[in-house]
Coordinates of C-alpha atoms in Angstrom, one line a residue:
Chain A
M6 CA 101.8 127.6 141.9
P7 CA 100.5 127.2 138.4
H8 CA 99.6 123.5 138.2
H9 CA 98.9 122.4 141.8
K10 CA 95.2 121.9 141.9
E11 CA 92.9 119.1 142.9
P12 CA 94.1 115.8 141.6
I13 CA 92.1 114.1 138.8
P14 CA 91.0 110.6 140.0
G15 CA 92.9 107.7 138.5
T16 CA 95.4 110.0 136.9
V17 CA 99.0 110.7 137.9
M18 CA 100.4 113.9 136.4
F19 CA 104.0 113.1 135.4
D20 CA 105.6 116.2 136.9
G21 CA 109.0 117.0 138.3
T22 CA 108.3 115.0 141.5
Q23 CA 107.5 111.9 139.4
A24 CA 110.3 112.6 137.0
M25 CA 112.8 112.5 139.8
K26 CA 111.3 109.5 141.5
G27 CA 111.1 107.4 138.4
Y28 CA 114.3 108.5 136.7
A29 CA 116.2 105.1 136.9
L30 CA 113.2 103.1 135.9
N31 CA 112.3 105.4 132.9
K32 CA 116.0 105.4 131.9
M33 CA 116.0 101.6 131.8
C34 CA 112.8 101.6 129.7
Y35 CA 114.2 104.2 127.4
S36 CA 117.2 101.9 126.7
F37 CA 114.7 99.4 125.3
N38 CA 114.6 101.4 122.0
N39 CA 117.6 99.4 121.3
K40 CA 117.2 95.7 120.3
E41 CA 120.4 94.5 121.9
N42 CA 119.3 96.1 125.2
R43 CA 116.0 94.3 125.1
E44 CA 117.8 91.1 124.6
E45 CA 120.3 91.8 127.4
F46 CA 117.4 92.6 129.7
L47 CA 115.6 89.3 128.8
A48 CA 118.8 87.3 129.3
D49 CA 119.2 88.5 132.9
E50 CA 116.5 90.9 134.2
E51 CA 118.1 91.3 137.7
A52 CA 121.5 92.2 136.4
Y53 CA 120.0 94.7 133.9
M54 CA 118.0 96.4 136.7
D55 CA 121.1 96.7 138.8
K56 CA 123.0 98.2 135.9
Y57 CA 120.4 101.0 135.8
G58 CA 120.2 101.4 139.5
L59 CA 116.5 100.7 140.1
N60 CA 115.3 100.8 143.7
D61 CA 113.5 97.9 145.4
Q62 CA 110.0 99.3 144.7
Q63 CA 110.9 99.7 141.0
K64 CA 112.5 96.2 140.7
Q65 CA 109.5 94.5 142.3
A66 CA 107.1 96.4 140.0
V67 CA 109.2 95.2 137.0
R68 CA 109.2 91.6 138.2
D69 CA 105.4 91.7 138.8
K70 CA 104.7 93.6 135.5
V71 CA 101.9 95.5 137.3
V72 CA 101.5 98.8 135.4
L73 CA 99.8 100.7 138.3
D74 CA 102.8 99.7 140.5
L75 CA 105.2 100.8 137.8
I76 CA 103.5 104.2 137.7
A77 CA 103.5 104.5 141.5
A78 CA 107.2 103.8 141.3
G79 CA 107.6 106.9 139.0
G80 CA 107.2 105.2 135.7
N81 CA 106.1 107.3 132.7
I82 CA 103.6 105.6 130.4
Y83 CA 105.5 106.6 127.2
Y84 CA 108.6 104.7 128.5
L85 CA 106.7 101.9 130.2
A86 CA 105.1 101.2 126.8
K87 CA 108.5 100.2 125.6
F88 CA 108.8 97.7 128.5
A89 CA 105.3 96.4 127.7
G90 CA 106.4 96.0 124.1
I91 CA 109.1 93.5 125.1
Y92 CA 106.2 91.2 126.1
G93 CA 104.1 91.9 123.0
L94 CA 101.6 93.9 125.1
N95 CA 99.8 96.9 123.5
V96 CA 98.1 99.8 125.1
Q97 CA 94.8 98.0 125.2
D98 CA 96.4 95.2 127.2
V99 CA 97.9 97.7 129.5
G100 CA 94.6 99.6 129.8
A101 CA 92.8 96.4 130.7
Q102 CA 95.3 95.5 133.4
Q103 CA 95.1 98.9 135.0
T104 CA 91.3 99.0 135.1
G105 CA 90.9 95.4 136.2
M106 CA 89.0 94.3 133.1
S107 CA 89.6 91.6 130.5
V108 CA 91.0 92.9 127.3
E109 CA 87.7 92.1 125.6
E110 CA 85.8 94.1 128.2
F111 CA 88.2 97.0 127.9
K112 CA 87.8 97.0 124.1
E113 CA 84.1 97.0 124.5
K114 CA 84.2 100.0 126.8
L115 CA 86.2 101.9 124.2
R116 CA 83.8 100.9 121.5
R117 CA 80.8 102.0 123.5
A118 CA 82.4 105.4 124.0
G119 CA 81.8 106.0 120.3
E120 CA 78.0 105.5 120.5
Chain B
M30 CA 107.0 134.5 99.2
A31 CA 106.1 131.4 101.1
R32 CA 102.4 130.7 101.5
I33 CA 100.5 128.6 104.0
V34 CA 98.0 126.5 102.0
G35 CA 96.3 124.8 105.0
G36 CA 96.4 122.8 108.2
L37 CA 95.8 119.2 108.8
T38 CA 95.1 117.3 112.0
T39 CA 95.4 113.6 112.6
S40 CA 96.0 111.1 115.4
H41 CA 99.4 109.6 115.4
I42 CA 99.0 106.4 117.4
P43 CA 101.7 103.7 116.9
A44 CA 99.1 101.1 116.2
I45 CA 98.3 103.0 113.0
G46 CA 101.9 102.6 112.0
N47 CA 101.7 98.9 112.6
A48 CA 98.4 98.7 110.6
I49 CA 100.0 100.6 107.7
A50 CA 103.0 98.2 107.8
R51 CA 100.6 95.3 107.7
K52 CA 98.4 96.9 105.0
M53 CA 95.3 96.5 107.0
F54 CA 93.4 99.2 105.1
E55 CA 90.3 96.9 104.4
D56 CA 90.3 95.3 107.8
P57 CA 86.9 95.9 109.4
Y58 CA 88.4 97.5 112.5
W59 CA 90.6 99.8 110.5
K60 CA 88.6 100.6 107.5
P61 CA 86.4 103.4 109.0
F62 CA 89.6 105.1 110.1
F63 CA 91.6 104.7 106.9
D64 CA 88.7 105.7 104.8
G65 CA 88.9 109.2 106.2
Y66 CA 92.2 109.9 104.4
P67 CA 91.7 109.7 100.6
P68 CA 89.8 113.0 100.4
V69 CA 92.7 114.7 102.1
R70 CA 95.2 113.1 99.8
D71 CA 93.1 114.4 96.9
W72 CA 93.3 117.9 98.3
L73 CA 97.0 117.5 98.7
D74 CA 97.3 116.3 95.1
E75 CA 95.5 119.5 94.0
V76 CA 97.5 121.9 96.2
K77 CA 100.9 120.2 96.1
P78 CA 102.6 121.6 99.1
D79 CA 106.4 121.8 99.0
V80 CA 107.0 121.6 102.7
A81 CA 105.1 120.1 105.7
V82 CA 105.7 121.6 109.2
V83 CA 104.8 118.7 111.5
I84 CA 103.9 119.6 115.0
Y85 CA 104.0 116.5 117.3
N86 CA 105.4 115.3 120.5
D87 CA 108.4 113.0 120.9
H88 CA 107.5 109.8 122.8
G89 CA 111.0 108.9 124.0
L90 CA 112.9 108.3 120.8
N91 CA 114.9 111.5 120.2
F92 CA 114.5 113.0 123.7
F93 CA 114.7 111.5 127.2
L94 CA 114.1 113.0 130.6
D95 CA 117.7 114.0 131.0
K96 CA 116.9 116.9 128.6
Q97 CA 113.3 117.6 128.0
P98 CA 112.7 120.6 125.8
T99 CA 109.3 122.4 125.9
F100 CA 109.8 123.3 122.2
A101 CA 112.3 121.8 119.8
I102 CA 112.7 122.2 116.0
G103 CA 114.5 120.2 113.4
A104 CA 117.2 121.9 111.2
A105 CA 118.6 118.8 109.5
P106 CA 118.9 117.8 105.8
E107 CA 117.2 114.5 106.7
Y108 CA 115.2 113.0 109.5
K109 CA 115.5 109.3 110.2
N110 CA 112.9 107.1 111.8
A111 CA 114.2 104.5 114.3
D112 CA 113.3 101.5 116.4
E113 CA 111.0 102.6 119.3
G114 CA 111.1 99.3 121.0
W115 CA 108.0 97.5 119.8
G116 CA 109.0 96.1 116.5
I117 CA 107.2 98.4 114.0
P118 CA 109.4 98.3 110.9
T119 CA 111.6 101.4 110.4
I120 CA 110.6 103.5 107.3
A121 CA 112.5 105.6 104.8
P122 CA 114.0 108.9 106.0
F123 CA 112.2 112.2 105.5
K124 CA 113.8 115.2 103.7
G125 CA 114.5 118.4 105.6
D126 CA 114.9 122.0 104.5
P127 CA 117.6 123.4 106.8
A128 CA 117.5 126.9 105.3
F129 CA 113.8 127.2 105.8
S130 CA 114.2 125.7 109.4
W131 CA 116.7 128.4 110.3
H132 CA 114.5 131.1 108.9
L133 CA 111.7 129.8 111.3
I134 CA 114.2 129.6 114.2
D135 CA 115.4 133.2 113.7
N136 CA 111.9 134.5 113.7
L137 CA 110.5 132.4 116.5
V138 CA 113.4 133.2 118.8
H139 CA 112.9 136.9 117.9
D140 CA 109.3 136.5 119.1
D141 CA 110.6 135.1 122.4
F142 CA 110.0 131.4 121.8
D143 CA 113.1 129.6 123.0
L144 CA 113.5 126.5 120.8
V145 CA 116.0 123.7 121.1
T146 CA 117.5 123.5 117.6
C147 CA 118.4 120.1 116.3
Q148 CA 120.8 119.4 113.4
E149 CA 120.3 115.7 114.0
M150 CA 116.9 114.4 115.0
L151 CA 115.2 111.0 115.0
V152 CA 111.5 111.1 114.3
D153 CA 109.1 108.7 116.0
H154 CA 105.6 107.6 115.2
G155 CA 104.3 111.0 116.3
F156 CA 105.8 112.4 113.1
A157 CA 106.0 109.3 110.9
V158 CA 102.4 108.1 111.1
P159 CA 100.8 111.4 110.0
M160 CA 103.3 111.7 107.1
Q161 CA 102.5 108.2 106.0
L162 CA 98.8 108.8 106.3
F163 CA 98.8 111.9 104.2
W164 CA 101.7 111.0 101.8
P165 CA 102.0 107.2 101.4
N166 CA 104.5 108.0 98.6
Y167 CA 106.4 110.7 100.6
A168 CA 109.8 109.2 99.7
D169 CA 109.1 109.3 95.9
I170 CA 107.6 112.8 95.8
G171 CA 110.4 114.2 98.1
I172 CA 108.2 116.5 100.1
K173 CA 110.4 118.4 102.6
T174 CA 109.6 118.5 106.3
V175 CA 110.3 120.5 109.4
P176 CA 109.6 118.6 112.7
L177 CA 108.4 120.9 115.5
V178 CA 108.2 119.1 118.9
I179 CA 106.1 120.3 121.8
N180 CA 106.6 118.5 125.2
T181 CA 103.5 116.6 126.2
V182 CA 105.5 114.0 128.2
Q183 CA 106.6 115.8 131.4
H184 CA 104.6 118.4 133.2
P185 CA 104.5 121.3 133.2
L186 CA 103.4 121.4 129.6
P187 CA 103.1 124.7 127.7
S188 CA 99.6 126.1 128.0
P189 CA 97.0 126.1 125.2
R190 CA 97.5 129.9 124.9
R191 CA 101.2 129.6 124.6
C192 CA 101.0 126.9 121.9
Y193 CA 98.4 128.9 119.9
N194 CA 100.7 131.9 120.1
L195 CA 103.7 129.8 119.0
G196 CA 101.5 128.9 116.0
K197 CA 100.8 132.6 115.3
S198 CA 104.5 133.4 115.3
L199 CA 105.2 130.3 113.1
G200 CA 102.6 131.5 110.6
K201 CA 104.1 135.0 110.4
A202 CA 107.6 133.5 110.1
I203 CA 106.5 131.2 107.2
E204 CA 104.9 134.1 105.3
S205 CA 108.0 136.2 105.6
Y206 CA 110.2 133.5 103.9
P207 CA 111.3 135.0 100.5
E208 CA 111.1 131.7 98.5
D209 CA 107.9 130.7 96.7
L210 CA 107.1 127.7 98.9
K211 CA 103.7 126.2 99.6
V212 CA 103.6 125.1 103.2
V213 CA 101.1 122.9 105.0
I214 CA 101.0 122.6 108.8
L215 CA 100.2 119.4 110.6
G216 CA 98.8 119.3 114.1
T217 CA 99.0 115.8 115.3
G218 CA 97.9 113.7 118.2
G219 CA 94.6 113.5 120.1
L220 CA 91.8 113.5 120.5
S221 CA 90.6 112.3 123.9
H222 CA 92.5 109.4 125.3
Q223 CA 94.2 108.2 128.4
L224 CA 96.8 105.4 128.5
D225 CA 97.8 105.4 132.2
G226 CA 96.2 104.9 135.6
Q227 CA 92.8 103.6 136.7
R228 CA 91.3 106.1 134.3
A229 CA 92.9 104.4 131.3
G230 CA 90.5 104.2 128.4
F231 CA 88.8 107.5 129.2
I232 CA 87.2 109.0 126.0
N233 CA 85.0 112.1 125.9
K234 CA 83.1 112.2 122.6
A235 CA 81.2 115.4 123.3
F236 CA 84.4 117.3 124.1
D237 CA 86.1 116.0 121.0
Q238 CA 83.3 117.0 118.8
M239 CA 83.3 120.5 120.3
C240 CA 87.1 120.7 119.7
M241 CA 86.7 119.7 116.1
E242 CA 84.0 122.4 115.6
K243 CA 85.5 125.3 117.6
I244 CA 89.1 124.9 116.4
V245 CA 87.8 125.9 112.9
D246 CA 86.0 129.2 113.7
D247 CA 86.6 129.9 117.3
P248 CA 90.1 128.6 118.4
E249 CA 90.3 131.3 121.0
H250 CA 87.6 129.4 122.9
F251 CA 90.4 127.2 124.3
L252 CA 93.0 129.8 125.3
D253 CA 92.0 130.2 128.9
M254 CA 92.0 126.5 129.5
S255 CA 94.8 125.1 131.7
I256 CA 96.6 121.9 131.0
R257 CA 94.7 120.4 134.0
D258 CA 91.4 121.4 132.4
L259 CA 92.5 119.7 129.2
V260 CA 93.5 116.5 131.0
L261 CA 90.2 116.5 132.9
E262 CA 88.2 116.8 129.7
A263 CA 90.3 114.9 127.2
G264 CA 92.3 112.4 129.3
A265 CA 96.0 112.5 130.2
Q266 CA 97.2 112.1 126.6
G267 CA 94.3 114.2 125.2
A268 CA 96.5 117.1 126.3
E269 CA 98.0 116.6 122.9
F270 CA 95.3 119.0 121.7
I271 CA 97.8 121.7 122.3
L272 CA 99.5 120.5 119.1
W273 CA 96.3 121.1 117.2
L274 CA 96.1 124.6 118.7
A275 CA 99.7 125.4 117.5
M276 CA 98.7 124.3 114.0
R277 CA 95.6 126.5 114.1
G278 CA 97.5 129.5 115.3
A279 CA 99.6 129.3 112.2
L280 CA 96.7 129.6 109.8
T281 CA 96.5 133.2 108.8
G282 CA 93.7 133.6 106.3
K283 CA 90.1 132.6 106.1
V284 CA 89.8 129.0 107.1
T285 CA 87.5 126.5 105.3
T286 CA 86.9 122.9 106.3
R287 CA 87.6 120.7 103.2
H288 CA 87.2 117.4 105.0
S289 CA 86.7 115.9 108.5
N290 CA 86.4 112.5 110.0
Y291 CA 86.0 111.3 113.6
H292 CA 86.2 107.7 114.7
I293 CA 86.2 105.8 118.0
P294 CA 88.2 103.9 118.9
I295 CA 91.6 103.4 117.3
S296 CA 93.7 101.6 119.8
N297 CA 92.8 103.5 123.0
T298 CA 92.0 106.7 121.2
A299 CA 89.3 108.8 119.7
S300 CA 90.8 109.8 116.4
G301 CA 90.1 113.1 114.7
L302 CA 91.0 114.2 111.1
L303 CA 90.6 117.7 109.8
C304 CA 91.6 119.3 106.5
L305 CA 91.5 123.1 106.8
E306 CA 92.2 125.2 103.8
N307 CA 93.8 128.6 104.4
A308 CA 92.5 131.1 101.9
A309 CA 95.0 133.9 101.0

């Protein structure tokens, strides 16, 4: 097999397994390209998740807004970014949450990488 | 005959699009990044390319996981930008060149690269940000574009070698076009960054600097790397370096570096800018 090698710590390769697992969740997030869909979701999150057929794990991760749980439920970061955008969160906010840092600490870590 | 005048690389992060929309060129956080671009614009003013082939990855605007092409190419008269979900204002459409696109398609498929051909195509920040950085007045000057999408969203991604070879085939195809067009190739994305997982925020300055150096004179250095090797060295989204390799493969002549800039961080990313001139 070409790509089945040792996992890289802290990294989920979004492959066919993940793509199948996360399909409904990612499809819902993809719908957020459209403003009316974002508004419909915010008006009734539960009904919107049912409409897209999310499973219980995916629904709970969406309710909690925990990015690592969303990834564990098959979410792909490019689509999850659209979900985070609804709440005005950028990739630094998302990075901070996943690494257990404050946003300021996370920004400082990035800045230090340039030294 | 068409001629490739050079290749450009740049990061294409959405936050850059947002900063452009808000005109944050003098903001202390953004200034070291934006200051890299005027020398490249000067070069473009000198060379005046007619067409830009923009190699990028779609981030879930034009394509979803229902159909995820490894390679896709635009063949439309116009490419519209659209809402990606986070409120960056939509910008003016980009001009296409369908006849030139179909020439590229004919030649690339002849060389065994199976492309999805798109007579309608929305272009996201991966395409729009580089175009705005290099041609802030793109809508006035009417530069034509060909979007070339390489999948970096869903594994398996095409290998560095395959992307470099795609670039070689692209270069040959461009040079066989009978019209006198000047063509510039954009390789976008990168450098090291990771957005997802506990490893989010991973940046590898030493690897990036090596990439910026070796891609000029020794691009074959990267051809035996696997995608996993790239992710390990450059982060999950640093795999976008395959877009740079496709650009480099297309440069057919002697390559000279006209300008470069490297800056950490922009958003979560180490950003790399290169202007490579392709001597005839």
